[in-house]
Amino acid sequence: MSFMRPALCAIALLPCLVHAEDSDKALAAECAKVPGYVQQGEAAYKAHQYAKAQDAFERQVAWGETCRLDDKFLATAYNNVALALIRQGDYRKASAWLSIAPNDPKSVYNLGLIKDKLAALPVPASPAGVYWQYAGMGAWNTLTLKAEKTANLYKADFEGYYFGMMGLWSGPNMGQFSEPVHLKEGKGVIALREGDYIHCDISLAVAPNGLDLQTDQPDQCGFGQNVSASGHYMRVE
């Protein structure tokens, strides 16, 4: 998804006010496009163009959240993306989308539709895989574990995001790392070190269908403001 980048506000108050008014107008214009994304997604879905429908529904999610539309609308948007993924046979990612609003009746129903499909998926032979945590605006924090040649050694690649109020314009704050981690009985520690300004440990605990990360000193990981690796992640690949 591309981001619009407004000009920086001048220090003088009047230009700032003008910029704020322009931003409000721009936001209103973008919010007016949301019904169009829904229509595009529905048309593509009916035409069995599920990847195209997914893209439109993800825009429905991103702008729906940005425009602060109600919870019912957003739950429908999450379910729309999930249904497009179900049609593509991507049940794990569909389940992740359904987990954003897990108590909504549509989420409960659609998760029931793929319960047997999820249960039939092969049990992962190792922790290697791709894991998601919802970051907002249709984006996901992603941790990828890749097995190395040494037993129980993995490469952990992380990409994380934080969207501020105007995040779809200015782009999100970001954080990332690519570090080795040695796992023993599904647990390990990712050590981030660089100079005198990056020094944090991220504990990792793996389960068959997900993993949990916990950071000891989040403000010393070198991530953008409010970006965090901590929390639960669902396996999607």
Coordinates of C-alpha atoms in Angstrom, one line a residue, residues 2-154:
S2 CA 1.4 3.4 -0.9
F3 CA 1.4 6.4 1.4
M4 CA 0.7 10.0 0.7
R5 CA 3.2 12.3 2.2
P6 CA 2.0 15.9 3.1
A7 CA 4.4 18.8 3.2
L8 CA 5.9 19.5 6.6
C9 CA 4.1 22.2 8.6
A10 CA 6.0 25.5 9.0
I11 CA 6.7 26.7 12.5
A12 CA 4.4 29.7 12.1
L13 CA 0.9 29.1 13.5
L14 CA -1.2 30.2 10.4
P15 CA 0.5 27.8 8.0
C16 CA 0.0 25.0 10.5
L17 CA -3.7 25.8 10.7
V18 CA -4.0 25.8 6.9
H19 CA -2.2 22.5 6.7
A20 CA -4.5 21.0 9.4
E21 CA -7.6 22.2 7.4
D22 CA -6.1 20.7 4.2
S23 CA -5.4 17.4 6.0
D24 CA -9.0 17.3 7.2
K25 CA -10.3 17.8 3.7
A26 CA -7.9 15.2 2.3
L27 CA -9.0 12.7 5.0
A28 CA -12.7 13.4 4.2
A29 CA -12.0 12.8 0.6
E30 CA -10.3 9.5 1.3
C31 CA -13.1 8.4 3.7
A32 CA -15.6 9.1 0.9
K33 CA -13.8 6.4 -1.2
V34 CA -14.4 3.6 1.4
P35 CA -17.8 2.5 -0.1
G36 CA -16.0 2.2 -3.4
Y37 CA -13.5 -0.2 -2.0
V38 CA -16.3 -2.3 -0.7
Q39 CA -18.0 -2.3 -4.1
Q40 CA -14.8 -3.2 -5.8
G41 CA -14.1 -6.1 -3.5
E42 CA -17.6 -7.4 -3.8
A43 CA -17.5 -7.2 -7.6
A44 CA -14.2 -9.0 -7.7
Y45 CA -15.3 -11.7 -5.2
K46 CA -18.4 -12.4 -7.3
A47 CA -16.2 -12.7 -10.4
H48 CA -14.0 -15.2 -8.5
Q49 CA -11.1 -12.8 -8.6
Y50 CA -10.2 -13.4 -5.0
A51 CA -6.8 -11.9 -4.9
K52 CA -8.2 -8.7 -6.4
A53 CA -11.0 -8.8 -3.9
Q54 CA -8.6 -9.3 -1.0
D55 CA -6.7 -6.2 -2.1
A56 CA -9.8 -4.1 -2.2
F57 CA -11.1 -5.4 1.2
E58 CA -7.7 -4.6 2.8
R59 CA -8.1 -1.0 1.6
Q60 CA -11.6 -1.2 3.2
V61 CA -9.9 -2.2 6.5
A62 CA -7.1 0.4 6.3
W63 CA -9.2 3.4 5.5
G64 CA -12.1 2.1 7.7
E65 CA -9.8 2.2 10.7
T66 CA -8.2 5.5 9.6
C67 CA -11.7 7.1 9.3
R68 CA -12.7 5.6 12.6
L69 CA -15.7 3.8 11.3
D70 CA -17.8 1.8 13.7
D71 CA -16.8 -1.7 15.1
K72 CA -19.5 -3.5 13.1
F73 CA -18.2 -2.0 9.8
L74 CA -14.6 -3.0 10.7
A75 CA -15.6 -6.5 11.7
T76 CA -17.3 -6.9 8.4
A77 CA -14.1 -5.6 6.7
Y78 CA -11.9 -8.1 8.5
N79 CA -14.3 -10.9 7.6
N80 CA -14.3 -9.8 3.9
V81 CA -10.6 -10.2 3.8
A82 CA -10.8 -13.6 5.5
L83 CA -13.5 -14.8 3.1
A84 CA -11.3 -13.9 0.1
L85 CA -8.4 -15.8 1.7
I86 CA -10.6 -18.8 2.4
R87 CA -11.5 -18.9 -1.3
Q88 CA -7.8 -19.0 -2.1
G89 CA -7.3 -21.9 0.3
D90 CA -5.2 -19.8 2.7
Y91 CA -6.8 -20.9 5.9
R92 CA -4.2 -19.9 8.4
K93 CA -4.1 -16.3 7.2
A94 CA -7.9 -16.3 7.1
S95 CA -7.9 -17.4 10.7
A96 CA -5.5 -14.5 11.6
W97 CA -7.9 -12.0 10.1
L98 CA -10.8 -13.5 11.9
S99 CA -8.9 -13.2 15.2
I100 CA -9.0 -9.4 15.0
A101 CA -12.6 -9.2 16.1
P102 CA -13.0 -12.8 17.5
N103 CA -16.3 -12.2 19.3
D104 CA -18.2 -10.7 16.3
P105 CA -20.9 -13.2 15.2
K106 CA -19.5 -13.1 11.6
S107 CA -16.0 -14.0 12.8
V108 CA -17.4 -16.9 14.9
Y109 CA -19.4 -18.2 12.0
N110 CA -16.7 -18.0 9.4
L111 CA -14.1 -19.5 11.8
G112 CA -16.5 -22.4 12.2
L113 CA -16.5 -22.8 8.4
I114 CA -12.8 -23.5 8.3
K115 CA -12.4 -25.3 11.6
D116 CA -12.0 -28.7 10.0
K117 CA -9.7 -27.2 7.3
L118 CA -7.4 -25.8 10.0
A119 CA -7.5 -29.1 11.9
A120 CA -6.5 -31.0 8.8
L121 CA -3.4 -29.0 8.1
P122 CA -0.1 -30.9 8.8
V123 CA 1.4 -30.3 12.2
P124 CA 4.5 -28.2 11.6
A125 CA 7.7 -30.3 11.8
S126 CA 9.7 -27.5 13.2
P127 CA 9.4 -23.9 14.4
A128 CA 10.4 -22.6 11.0
G129 CA 7.6 -20.6 9.5
V130 CA 5.9 -17.2 9.3
Y131 CA 4.1 -15.6 12.2
W132 CA 1.7 -12.6 12.3
Q133 CA 0.6 -10.1 14.9
Y134 CA -2.0 -7.5 13.9
A135 CA -0.4 -4.0 13.7
G136 CA -3.5 -2.1 12.5
M137 CA -4.4 -0.4 9.2
G138 CA -4.5 -3.8 7.5
A139 CA -0.8 -4.4 8.2
W140 CA 0.8 -7.2 10.3
N141 CA 4.0 -7.4 12.4
T142 CA 5.8 -10.4 10.9
L143 CA 8.3 -12.8 12.4
T144 CA 9.9 -15.3 10.1
L145 CA 12.0 -18.2 11.4
K146 CA 14.3 -20.0 9.0
A147 CA 16.2 -23.1 10.0
E148 CA 20.0 -22.9 9.8
K149 CA 22.4 -25.8 9.1
T150 CA 23.3 -26.0 12.8
A151 CA 20.7 -28.0 14.8
N152 CA 18.2 -25.9 16.7
L153 CA 19.6 -22.7 15.3
Y154 CA 17.3 -20.3 13.4

